[in-house]
mmCIF file of C-alpha atoms in Angstrom:
data_model
loop_
_atom_site.group_PDB
_atom_site.id
_atom_site.type_symbol
_atom_site.label_atom_id
_atom_site.label_comp_id
_atom_site.label_asym_id
_atom_site.label_seq_id
_atom_site.Cartn_x
_atom_site.Cartn_y
_atom_site.Cartn_z
ATOM 1 C CA MET A 1 119.262 -9.740 -64.704
ATOM 2 C CA ASN A 2 118.047 -13.003 -63.370
ATOM 3 C CA PHE A 3 120.648 -15.744 -63.683
ATOM 4 C CA ARG A 4 118.071 -18.511 -63.956
ATOM 5 C CA LYS A 5 116.286 -16.724 -66.733
ATOM 6 C CA LEU A 6 119.522 -16.228 -68.620
ATOM 7 C CA VAL A 7 120.485 -19.896 -68.360
ATOM 8 C CA PHE A 8 116.996 -20.968 -69.438
ATOM 9 C CA THR A 9 117.034 -18.598 -72.438
ATOM 10 C CA ASP A 10 120.503 -19.705 -73.461
ATOM 11 C CA ARG A 11 119.421 -23.306 -73.284
ATOM 12 C CA VAL A 12 116.321 -22.625 -75.379
ATOM 13 C CA ASN A 13 118.400 -20.706 -77.866
ATOM 14 C CA LEU A 14 120.956 -23.492 -77.955
ATOM 15 C CA ILE A 15 118.220 -26.088 -78.490
ATOM 16 C CA LEU A 16 116.577 -23.976 -81.198
ATOM 17 C CA PHE A 17 119.921 -23.409 -82.871
ATOM 18 C CA SER A 18 120.700 -27.165 -82.697
ATOM 19 C CA VAL A 19 117.300 -28.030 -84.202
ATOM 20 C CA PHE A 20 117.832 -25.451 -86.940
ATOM 21 C CA LEU A 21 121.323 -26.746 -87.671
ATOM 22 C CA LEU A 22 120.168 -30.369 -87.699
ATOM 23 C CA SER A 23 117.230 -29.493 -89.978
ATOM 24 C CA PHE A 24 119.547 -27.605 -92.297
ATOM 25 C CA PHE A 25 121.965 -30.568 -92.622
ATOM 26 C CA LEU A 26 119.114 -33.015 -93.104
ATOM 27 C CA LEU A 27 117.604 -30.813 -95.792
ATOM 28 C CA ILE A 28 120.916 -30.348 -97.596
ATOM 29 C CA GLY A 29 121.776 -34.024 -97.090
ATOM 30 C CA SER A 30 118.519 -35.153 -98.661
ATOM 31 C CA PHE A 31 119.365 -33.249 -101.835
ATOM 32 C CA ILE A 32 122.890 -34.605 -101.972
ATOM 33 C CA MET A 33 122.107 -38.269 -101.186
ATOM 34 C CA THR A 34 118.851 -38.755 -103.097
ATOM 35 C CA GLY A 35 120.377 -40.037 -106.364
ATOM 36 C CA GLY A 36 122.994 -42.161 -104.687
ATOM 37 C CA ILE A 37 120.840 -44.164 -102.313
ATOM 38 C CA VAL A 38 117.472 -44.553 -104.005
ATOM 39 C CA SER A 39 116.941 -47.859 -105.827
ATOM 40 C CA ILE A 40 113.839 -48.992 -107.702
ATOM 41 C CA ASP A 41 113.475 -52.392 -109.383
ATOM 42 C CA THR A 42 111.087 -53.377 -112.156
ATOM 43 C CA LEU A 43 110.443 -56.616 -114.005
ATOM 44 C CA SER A 44 111.526 -56.948 -117.623
ATOM 45 C CA ASN A 45 109.667 -59.603 -119.622
ATOM 46 C CA VAL A 46 109.295 -60.895 -123.178
ATOM 47 C CA SER A 47 107.565 -63.869 -124.775
ATOM 48 C CA VAL A 48 109.210 -65.183 -127.933
ATOM 49 C CA SER A 49 106.853 -67.261 -130.045
ATOM 50 C CA LYS A 50 108.001 -70.148 -132.155
ATOM 51 C CA TYR A 51 108.506 -68.920 -135.690
ATOM 52 C CA LEU A 52 108.574 -71.285 -138.637
ATOM 53 C CA ALA A 53 110.090 -70.338 -141.973
ATOM 54 C CA ILE A 54 110.258 -72.831 -144.849
ATOM 55 C CA ASN A 55 111.045 -72.672 -148.555
ATOM 56 C CA PHE A 56 110.130 -74.956 -151.424
ATOM 57 C CA GLY A 57 113.060 -76.109 -153.480
ATOM 58 C CA GLY A 58 112.819 -74.879 -157.079
ATOM 59 C CA ASN A 59 111.567 -78.138 -158.580
ATOM 60 C CA LEU A 60 108.871 -78.684 -155.970
ATOM 61 C CA SER A 61 107.565 -75.137 -156.401
ATOM 62 C CA GLU A 62 107.121 -75.867 -160.132
ATOM 63 C CA GLY A 63 104.766 -78.743 -159.335
ATOM 64 C CA ILE A 64 104.864 -82.527 -159.249
ATOM 65 C CA GLN A 65 104.939 -83.758 -162.829
ATOM 66 C CA PHE A 66 104.539 -87.396 -163.878
ATOM 67 C CA GLY A 67 105.059 -86.763 -167.600
ATOM 68 C CA ASN A 68 103.301 -88.619 -170.436
ATOM 69 C CA VAL A 69 102.323 -92.206 -169.732
ATOM 70 C CA VAL A 70 101.771 -94.314 -172.856
ATOM 71 C CA PHE A 71 101.252 -97.868 -171.602
ATOM 72 C CA LEU A 72 98.623 -98.894 -169.051
ATOM 73 C CA PRO A 73 98.475 -100.169 -166.427
ATOM 74 C CA ALA A 74 101.430 -98.213 -165.071
ATOM 75 C CA THR A 75 102.789 -98.818 -161.595
ATOM 76 C CA ASP A 76 105.092 -96.560 -159.567
ATOM 77 C CA VAL A 77 105.480 -93.941 -162.292
ATOM 78 C CA ASN A 78 108.241 -91.638 -161.048
ATOM 79 C CA ALA A 79 107.693 -87.911 -160.764
ATOM 80 C CA THR A 80 110.124 -86.156 -163.109
ATOM 81 C CA HIS A 81 112.550 -84.953 -160.406
ATOM 82 C CA ASN A 82 112.642 -88.110 -158.253
ATOM 83 C CA TYR A 83 116.154 -89.088 -159.374
ATOM 84 C CA ASP A 84 117.698 -86.067 -161.115
ATOM 85 C CA GLY A 85 119.927 -84.784 -158.283
ATOM 86 C CA ALA A 86 123.473 -85.621 -157.240
ATOM 87 C CA PHE A 87 123.981 -89.364 -156.669
ATOM 88 C CA ASN A 88 120.538 -89.906 -158.270
ATOM 89 C CA GLY A 89 118.878 -88.162 -155.347
ATOM 90 C CA THR A 90 115.610 -86.291 -155.545
ATOM 91 C CA THR A 91 115.460 -82.545 -156.130
ATOM 92 C CA TYR A 92 112.021 -82.202 -154.552
ATOM 93 C CA THR A 93 112.932 -80.445 -151.311
ATOM 94 C CA ILE A 94 111.418 -78.349 -148.566
ATOM 95 C CA ASP A 95 114.016 -76.367 -146.647
ATOM 96 C CA VAL A 96 113.755 -75.133 -143.065
ATOM 97 C CA SER A 97 115.072 -71.586 -143.298
ATOM 98 C CA ASN A 98 117.743 -70.232 -140.967
ATOM 99 C CA ASP A 99 115.176 -67.499 -140.205
ATOM 100 C CA SER A 100 113.149 -70.112 -138.321
ATOM 101 C CA ASN A 101 113.684 -70.396 -134.570
ATOM 102 C CA SER A 102 112.192 -73.868 -134.242
ATOM 103 C CA ASP A 103 112.538 -77.317 -135.765
ATOM 104 C CA VAL A 104 109.499 -78.438 -137.760
ATOM 105 C CA ASP A 105 107.310 -81.395 -138.633
ATOM 106 C CA PHE A 106 105.923 -81.571 -142.174
ATOM 107 C CA CYS A 107 102.380 -82.547 -143.102
ATOM 108 C CA ILE A 108 100.961 -83.254 -146.561
ATOM 109 C CA LYS A 109 97.557 -83.594 -148.238
ATOM 110 C CA ALA A 110 95.904 -83.321 -151.649
ATOM 111 C CA ASN A 111 92.627 -81.625 -152.470
ATOM 112 C CA ALA A 112 91.336 -84.628 -154.496
ATOM 113 C CA GLY A 113 92.474 -87.421 -156.762
ATOM 114 C CA LEU A 114 94.066 -86.391 -160.054
ATOM 115 C CA THR A 115 91.102 -85.184 -162.130
ATOM 116 C CA SER A 116 90.750 -84.531 -165.874
ATOM 117 C CA SER A 117 88.664 -81.801 -167.525
ATOM 118 C CA ALA A 118 86.170 -84.595 -168.401
ATOM 119 C CA MET A 119 85.950 -85.241 -164.614
ATOM 120 C CA ASP A 120 87.676 -88.625 -164.853
ATOM 121 C CA VAL A 121 89.626 -89.314 -161.653
ATOM 122 C CA ILE A 122 92.748 -91.290 -160.822
ATOM 123 C CA GLY A 123 91.986 -92.313 -157.239
ATOM 124 C CA LEU A 124 93.994 -90.462 -154.624
ATOM 125 C CA SER A 125 95.287 -93.714 -153.149
ATOM 126 C CA ASN A 126 97.216 -94.149 -156.428
ATOM 127 C CA GLU A 127 99.336 -91.028 -155.778
ATOM 128 C CA THR A 128 102.014 -91.754 -153.181
ATOM 129 C CA TYR A 129 105.003 -90.075 -151.569
ATOM 130 C CA SER A 130 107.983 -90.820 -149.361
ATOM 131 C CA ALA A 131 110.073 -88.281 -147.420
ATOM 132 C CA TYR A 132 113.471 -88.550 -145.775
ATOM 133 C CA LEU A 133 116.213 -86.438 -144.120
ATOM 134 C CA MET A 134 118.726 -87.094 -146.905
ATOM 135 C CA THR A 135 118.696 -88.219 -150.497
ATOM 136 C CA ASN A 136 120.601 -90.583 -152.752
ATOM 137 C CA LEU A 137 119.676 -93.408 -155.128
ATOM 138 C CA THR A 138 117.686 -95.256 -152.457
ATOM 139 C CA HIS A 139 116.377 -92.505 -150.142
ATOM 140 C CA PRO A 140 113.552 -91.582 -149.861
ATOM 141 C CA LEU A 141 112.547 -95.226 -150.193
ATOM 142 C CA LEU A 142 109.836 -96.465 -152.543
ATOM 143 C CA SER A 143 109.081 -99.171 -149.977
ATOM 144 C CA ASN A 144 108.032 -96.387 -147.551
ATOM 145 C CA GLU A 145 105.537 -94.856 -149.992
ATOM 146 C CA THR A 146 102.332 -93.557 -148.404
ATOM 147 C CA PRO A 147 99.122 -92.677 -150.262
ATOM 148 C CA LEU A 148 98.017 -89.052 -150.215
ATOM 149 C CA THR A 149 94.771 -88.210 -148.417
ATOM 150 C CA THR A 150 92.478 -85.182 -148.380
ATOM 151 C CA SER A 151 93.395 -84.448 -144.742
ATOM 152 C CA TYR A 152 96.803 -83.353 -143.561
ATOM 153 C CA ILE A 153 98.877 -86.237 -142.238
ATOM 154 C CA LYS A 154 102.298 -86.043 -140.650
ATOM 155 C CA ALA A 155 104.887 -87.049 -143.227
ATOM 156 C CA GLN A 156 108.166 -86.189 -141.556
ATOM 157 C CA SER A 157 109.200 -85.126 -138.061
ATOM 158 C CA ASP A 158 111.844 -82.978 -136.410
ATOM 159 C CA ILE A 159 113.560 -81.315 -139.366
ATOM 160 C CA GLY A 160 116.196 -78.988 -137.934
ATOM 161 C CA ILE A 161 116.811 -75.345 -138.731
ATOM 162 C CA GLY A 162 118.913 -75.055 -141.897
ATOM 163 C CA ASN A 163 118.128 -78.630 -142.989
ATOM 164 C CA SER A 164 116.049 -80.005 -145.835
ATOM 165 C CA SER A 165 113.333 -82.576 -146.220
ATOM 166 C CA TYR A 166 113.637 -84.678 -149.405
ATOM 167 C CA TRP A 167 110.558 -86.033 -151.190
ATOM 168 C CA ARG A 168 109.717 -88.517 -153.923
ATOM 169 C CA PHE A 169 106.331 -89.050 -155.574
ATOM 170 C CA TRP A 170 104.887 -91.994 -157.515
ATOM 171 C CA LEU A 171 101.682 -92.665 -159.411
ATOM 172 C CA ASP A 172 99.809 -95.869 -160.255
ATOM 173 C CA ILE A 173 97.452 -95.627 -163.231
ATOM 174 C CA PRO A 174 94.840 -98.377 -163.763
ATOM 175 C CA SER A 175 94.528 -100.084 -167.157
ATOM 176 C CA ALA A 176 91.078 -98.663 -167.960
ATOM 177 C CA GLN A 177 91.948 -95.040 -167.122
ATOM 178 C CA PRO A 178 90.587 -92.685 -169.837
ATOM 179 C CA ALA A 179 93.108 -90.545 -171.742
ATOM 180 C CA GLY A 180 93.452 -86.926 -170.624
ATOM 181 C CA ASP A 181 95.453 -84.400 -168.640
ATOM 182 C CA TYR A 182 94.927 -84.881 -164.907
ATOM 183 C CA ASN A 183 95.609 -82.385 -162.117
ATOM 184 C CA ASN A 184 95.199 -81.892 -158.406
ATOM 185 C CA THR A 185 96.725 -79.678 -155.726
ATOM 186 C CA VAL A 186 99.180 -81.077 -153.199
ATOM 187 C CA SER A 187 99.604 -78.970 -150.056
ATOM 188 C CA PHE A 188 102.375 -78.989 -147.480
ATOM 189 C CA GLN A 189 102.209 -77.657 -143.943
ATOM 190 C CA ALA A 190 104.954 -77.015 -141.399
ATOM 191 C CA VAL A 191 104.044 -77.283 -137.711
ATOM 192 C CA ASN A 192 106.015 -77.016 -134.479
ATOM 193 C CA VAL A 193 107.614 -80.325 -133.550
ATOM 194 C CA GLY A 194 105.084 -82.561 -131.826
ATOM 195 C CA ASN A 195 102.020 -80.532 -132.832
ATOM 196 C CA LEU A 196 99.170 -82.030 -134.807
ATOM 197 C CA CYS A 197 98.735 -81.170 -138.452
#
């Protein structure tokens, strides 16, 4: 037997055995270490929109009533619930629900002046309102009254979640106004703070 051939064959066998052994450990190692060393990242994202939730107080949801007016002209006729709350406060309220996730601004408008079935109209500038963050004998103030319009206008700003907006309404009736029952529709809108009506 040739000694050189034997050494060469042993070396080749040793190299082949080493490659086999290394391949075996790498193969087994890849199965064992796969779960422990692999890491994948992904982005998690959400957009939360502003959500407004408001409720009419009971008296406001029943409508704004000015009662029966006998003598004309009549100036600053109080709506029936302007002063019937605690400390003579108003019970016309709009509440920002705790379900809301944003403070709100309130807007107001009317569809037309108060109109009778005979189509007589009390001009819309004669129907006024005032709104405030609290109520008592003086607030909301008559001196801050604003005439209704047929377009939404901002009436009160930045009412917080869980808080209420307090409203009073007044009516001026001219001396020559024909007798009758007069109606219109007053609409309220809540918008995100700072947004237009």
